[in-house]
């Protein structure tokens, strides 16, 4: 079965604290993995994709095939990082996304 | 470029009615997908259109149907609405590679 699991509905941290949003996936092939973010009153937008191995807004994510995880990390959270974060999997050969339920990140001053 | 645009933004329908939602893809994109996002959940893939044909379909009943026009815009139709169809309906567009998928702001459907 193809599935994405985000175990935390809400992650609450203080400004400057490290952040790790967890994502685990179930997929038998080689997946493409993404993190999408939705800020308040804005559309869903791409934050990171694993094939790019880039850092966006200080966030990084590493694909761990052994643990089937793609956790999103940031060393020092900012208040403007407060948003809904969705982990998504794109099955090989298909142009569609399978999303997790999302984690709300709340960064307090 | 306005990106992916959807209409209407909000609508209320009665159980048993039919609804049509519309989507214009980002300029240069020829593939349109529709997702349903229920409250508290992530988006779920409904189906995808390419070259005016349904190319992939998720686990949704036949009450959900769609169409793609020659200008790549798309419609999502839902017949015999149920209370459980109340959700945010998202349109997403991409080019043939699917390397980047862009989303619209969505259409909020409430079924009463």
Tab-separated table of C-alpha atoms in Angstrom:
chain	number	residue	atom	x	y	z
A	1	UNK	CA	0.000	0.000	0.000
A	2	UNK	CA	1.130	3.523	-0.728
A	3	UNK	CA	0.799	5.643	2.358
A	4	UNK	CA	2.313	8.711	4.016
A	5	UNK	CA	2.146	9.064	7.794
A	6	UNK	CA	2.699	12.252	9.731
A	7	UNK	CA	2.350	11.194	13.368
A	8	UNK	CA	2.012	14.654	14.882
A	9	UNK	CA	-1.053	16.816	14.274
A	10	UNK	CA	0.504	19.743	16.105
A	11	UNK	CA	4.070	20.702	16.911
A	12	UNK	CA	4.468	23.678	19.202
A	13	UNK	CA	7.914	25.249	19.754
A	14	UNK	CA	9.442	28.533	20.831
A	15	UNK	CA	11.284	30.850	18.461
A	16	UNK	CA	14.901	29.787	18.066
A	17	UNK	CA	14.253	26.163	19.001
A	18	UNK	CA	15.064	23.304	16.604
A	19	UNK	CA	12.197	21.783	14.664
A	20	UNK	CA	11.697	18.301	13.285
A	21	UNK	CA	8.471	17.368	11.522
A	22	UNK	CA	8.229	13.641	11.053
A	23	UNK	CA	7.176	11.843	7.890
A	24	UNK	CA	7.176	8.123	7.210
A	25	UNK	CA	6.109	6.492	4.005
A	26	UNK	CA	5.088	3.110	2.722
A	27	UNK	CA	5.981	2.383	-0.908
A	28	UNK	CA	7.567	-0.615	-2.549
A	29	UNK	CA	9.445	1.208	-5.315
A	30	UNK	CA	11.663	4.277	-5.449
A	31	UNK	CA	9.499	7.218	-4.452
A	32	UNK	CA	9.867	10.906	-4.979
A	33	UNK	CA	9.152	12.747	-1.757
A	34	UNK	CA	8.098	16.313	-1.182
A	35	UNK	CA	7.233	18.723	1.581
A	36	UNK	CA	4.431	21.183	0.879
A	37	UNK	CA	3.572	24.125	3.121
A	38	UNK	CA	0.368	26.083	3.539
A	39	UNK	CA	0.619	29.437	5.297
A	40	UNK	CA	-2.520	31.025	6.703
A	41	UNK	CA	-4.927	32.053	3.921
A	42	UNK	CA	-2.489	30.981	1.206
A	43	UNK	CA	-2.423	28.118	-1.250
A	44	UNK	CA	-0.497	24.919	-0.859
A	45	UNK	CA	3.029	25.449	-2.171
A	46	UNK	CA	6.089	23.299	-2.664
A	47	UNK	CA	8.755	23.702	0.003
A	48	UNK	CA	11.237	20.913	-0.756
A	49	UNK	CA	11.719	17.876	-2.945
A	50	UNK	CA	14.175	15.167	-1.997
A	51	UNK	CA	15.838	14.920	-5.405
A	52	UNK	CA	16.955	18.555	-5.182
A	53	UNK	CA	18.735	18.109	-1.848
A	54	UNK	CA	18.336	21.826	-1.272
A	55	UNK	CA	17.700	24.017	1.738
A	56	UNK	CA	14.715	26.317	1.489
A	57	UNK	CA	14.001	28.936	4.170
A	58	UNK	CA	16.484	27.077	6.379
A	59	UNK	CA	14.586	23.780	6.091
A	60	UNK	CA	16.223	20.546	4.985
A	61	UNK	CA	14.931	17.015	4.577
A	62	UNK	CA	16.847	13.813	3.999
A	63	UNK	CA	15.376	10.681	2.523
A	64	UNK	CA	16.192	7.646	4.656
A	65	UNK	CA	15.212	4.602	2.636
A	66	UNK	CA	16.143	2.198	5.435
A	67	UNK	CA	13.743	3.849	7.849
A	68	UNK	CA	11.341	4.929	5.053
A	69	UNK	CA	11.384	8.442	6.469
A	70	UNK	CA	11.651	11.968	5.100
A	71	UNK	CA	11.708	14.188	8.182
A	72	UNK	CA	11.762	17.971	7.785
A	73	UNK	CA	14.243	19.852	9.958
A	74	UNK	CA	15.197	23.392	10.788
A	75	UNK	CA	17.816	24.282	13.407
A	76	UNK	CA	16.248	27.558	14.566
A	77	UNK	CA	12.495	28.090	14.152
A	78	UNK	CA	11.091	31.515	13.265
A	79	UNK	CA	7.591	32.815	13.960
A	80	UNK	CA	6.973	33.082	10.214
A	81	UNK	CA	7.460	29.310	9.933
A	82	UNK	CA	4.070	28.798	11.586
A	83	UNK	CA	1.976	26.939	9.007
A	84	UNK	CA	0.549	23.557	7.983
A	85	UNK	CA	3.166	21.201	6.596
A	86	UNK	CA	2.302	18.244	4.399
A	87	UNK	CA	4.594	15.433	3.397
A	88	UNK	CA	3.760	13.911	0.002
A	89	UNK	CA	4.872	10.944	-2.065
A	90	UNK	CA	4.848	10.732	-5.856
A	91	UNK	CA	4.751	7.088	-6.960
A	92	UNK	CA	7.128	6.195	-9.770
A	93	UNK	CA	5.601	6.633	-13.213
A	94	UNK	CA	2.628	8.580	-11.912
A	95	UNK	CA	2.070	12.311	-11.946
A	96	UNK	CA	0.039	12.455	-8.712
A	97	UNK	CA	0.712	13.031	-5.030
A	98	UNK	CA	-0.201	11.004	-1.963
A	99	UNK	CA	-0.353	13.280	1.055
A	100	UNK	CA	-0.045	12.756	4.768
A	101	UNK	CA	-2.607	14.287	7.108
A	102	UNK	CA	-0.350	17.238	7.829
A	103	UNK	CA	1.333	18.735	10.882
A	104	UNK	CA	0.552	22.192	12.163
A	105	UNK	CA	3.717	23.963	13.285
A	106	UNK	CA	3.166	26.744	15.795
A	107	UNK	CA	6.208	28.862	16.644
A	108	UNK	CA	5.724	31.032	19.725
A	109	UNK	CA	7.664	34.231	20.489
B	1	UNK	CA	1.103	34.588	-14.509
B	2	UNK	CA	-1.871	34.125	-12.185
B	3	UNK	CA	-0.930	30.535	-11.508
B	4	UNK	CA	-3.698	27.992	-11.036
B	5	UNK	CA	-7.081	29.670	-10.693
B	6	UNK	CA	-10.273	28.066	-9.416
B	7	UNK	CA	-13.906	29.104	-9.237
B	8	UNK	CA	-16.056	29.497	-7.309
B	9	UNK	CA	-14.183	30.016	-4.066
B	10	UNK	CA	-17.106	29.040	-1.850
B	11	UNK	CA	-20.468	27.454	-2.484
B	12	UNK	CA	-23.280	25.788	-0.588
B	13	UNK	CA	-25.367	22.995	-2.093
B	14	UNK	CA	-28.198	20.809	-0.883
B	15	UNK	CA	-27.899	17.047	-0.539
B	16	UNK	CA	-28.766	15.355	-3.834
B	17	UNK	CA	-27.840	18.330	-5.998
B	18	UNK	CA	-25.057	18.500	-8.538
B	19	UNK	CA	-22.055	20.836	-8.551
B	20	UNK	CA	-19.472	21.934	-11.125
B	21	UNK	CA	-16.115	23.374	-10.124
B	22	UNK	CA	-13.754	25.024	-12.580
B	23	UNK	CA	-9.989	25.289	-12.912
B	24	UNK	CA	-7.560	27.090	-15.190
B	25	UNK	CA	-4.034	25.683	-15.067
B	26	UNK	CA	-0.821	27.624	-14.804
B	27	UNK	CA	0.391	28.959	-18.135
B	28	UNK	CA	2.336	26.295	-20.001
B	29	UNK	CA	0.832	23.391	-18.067
B	30	UNK	CA	-1.192	20.742	-19.859
B	31	UNK	CA	-1.993	18.335	-17.026
B	32	UNK	CA	-4.710	19.016	-14.456
B	33	UNK	CA	-5.408	17.012	-11.323
B	34	UNK	CA	-8.175	17.344	-8.757
B	35	UNK	CA	-7.869	16.653	-5.037
B	36	UNK	CA	-10.397	16.551	-2.207
B	37	UNK	CA	-9.286	17.838	1.189
B	38	UNK	CA	-11.653	17.083	4.041
B	39	UNK	CA	-11.294	19.003	7.283
B	40	UNK	CA	-8.238	17.914	9.235
B	41	UNK	CA	-6.913	15.687	6.464
B	42	UNK	CA	-4.404	15.926	3.675
B	43	UNK	CA	-5.511	16.277	0.055
B	44	UNK	CA	-6.694	13.053	-1.618
B	45	UNK	CA	-6.221	12.488	-5.334
B	46	UNK	CA	-9.487	12.280	-7.280
B	47	UNK	CA	-8.348	12.095	-10.916
B	48	UNK	CA	-6.078	13.617	-13.531
B	49	UNK	CA	-6.671	14.897	-17.044
B	50	UNK	CA	-4.218	15.106	-19.899
B	51	UNK	CA	-5.004	15.691	-23.576
B	52	UNK	CA	-8.691	15.937	-22.668
B	53	UNK	CA	-8.778	12.411	-21.273
B	54	UNK	CA	-8.870	11.008	-17.754
B	55	UNK	CA	-5.463	9.459	-17.278
B	56	UNK	CA	-5.488	8.344	-13.659
B	57	UNK	CA	-8.177	7.984	-11.045
B	58	UNK	CA	-8.120	7.672	-7.283
B	59	UNK	CA	-10.547	5.816	-5.083
B	60	UNK	CA	-13.619	7.953	-5.713
B	61	UNK	CA	-17.072	6.842	-6.922
B	62	UNK	CA	-18.437	7.506	-10.390
B	63	UNK	CA	-20.447	10.415	-8.988
B	64	UNK	CA	-17.191	12.308	-9.425
B	65	UNK	CA	-16.490	13.084	-13.054
B	66	UNK	CA	-14.483	15.610	-14.946
B	67	UNK	CA	-13.615	17.166	-18.208
B	68	UNK	CA	-10.666	18.906	-19.793
B	69	UNK	CA	-11.056	21.425	-22.577
B	70	UNK	CA	-8.725	22.113	-25.531
B	71	UNK	CA	-7.293	25.134	-23.685
B	72	UNK	CA	-6.317	22.726	-20.834
B	73	UNK	CA	-8.845	24.161	-18.368
B	74	UNK	CA	-10.864	21.607	-16.468
B	75	UNK	CA	-14.124	21.000	-14.652
B	76	UNK	CA	-14.944	18.712	-11.757
B	77	UNK	CA	-18.553	17.543	-11.523
B	78	UNK	CA	-20.068	15.831	-8.520
B	79	UNK	CA	-23.565	14.362	-8.804
B	80	UNK	CA	-26.011	13.325	-6.087
B	81	UNK	CA	-24.162	15.265	-3.436
B	82	UNK	CA	-23.767	13.733	0.018
B	83	UNK	CA	-23.038	15.512	3.272
B	84	UNK	CA	-19.643	13.783	3.238
B	85	UNK	CA	-18.710	15.561	0.016
B	86	UNK	CA	-18.273	18.760	2.007
B	87	UNK	CA	-14.590	19.611	1.580
B	88	UNK	CA	-12.034	21.859	-0.036
B	89	UNK	CA	-11.525	20.854	-3.663
B	90	UNK	CA	-8.079	21.621	-4.983
B	91	UNK	CA	-6.972	21.801	-8.569
B	92	UNK	CA	-3.321	21.209	-9.403
B	93	UNK	CA	-1.505	21.632	-12.676
B	94	UNK	CA	1.823	20.459	-14.017
B	95	UNK	CA	3.665	19.976	-17.238
B	96	UNK	CA	4.181	16.535	-18.698
B	97	UNK	CA	7.207	15.842	-16.508
B	98	UNK	CA	5.261	16.458	-13.317
B	99	UNK	CA	8.435	17.721	-11.693
B	100	UNK	CA	6.601	20.602	-10.072
B	101	UNK	CA	2.922	20.489	-9.239
B	102	UNK	CA	1.215	23.814	-8.561
B	103	UNK	CA	-2.009	24.136	-6.597
B	104	UNK	CA	-4.897	26.553	-6.767
B	105	UNK	CA	-6.499	28.130	-3.713
B	106	UNK	CA	-9.369	25.694	-3.852
B	107	UNK	CA	-13.148	25.719	-3.868
B	108	UNK	CA	-14.890	25.250	-0.529
B	109	UNK	CA	-17.989	23.096	-0.968
B	110	UNK	CA	-20.517	22.789	1.839
B	111	UNK	CA	-23.353	20.283	1.423
B	112	UNK	CA	-26.349	20.835	3.709
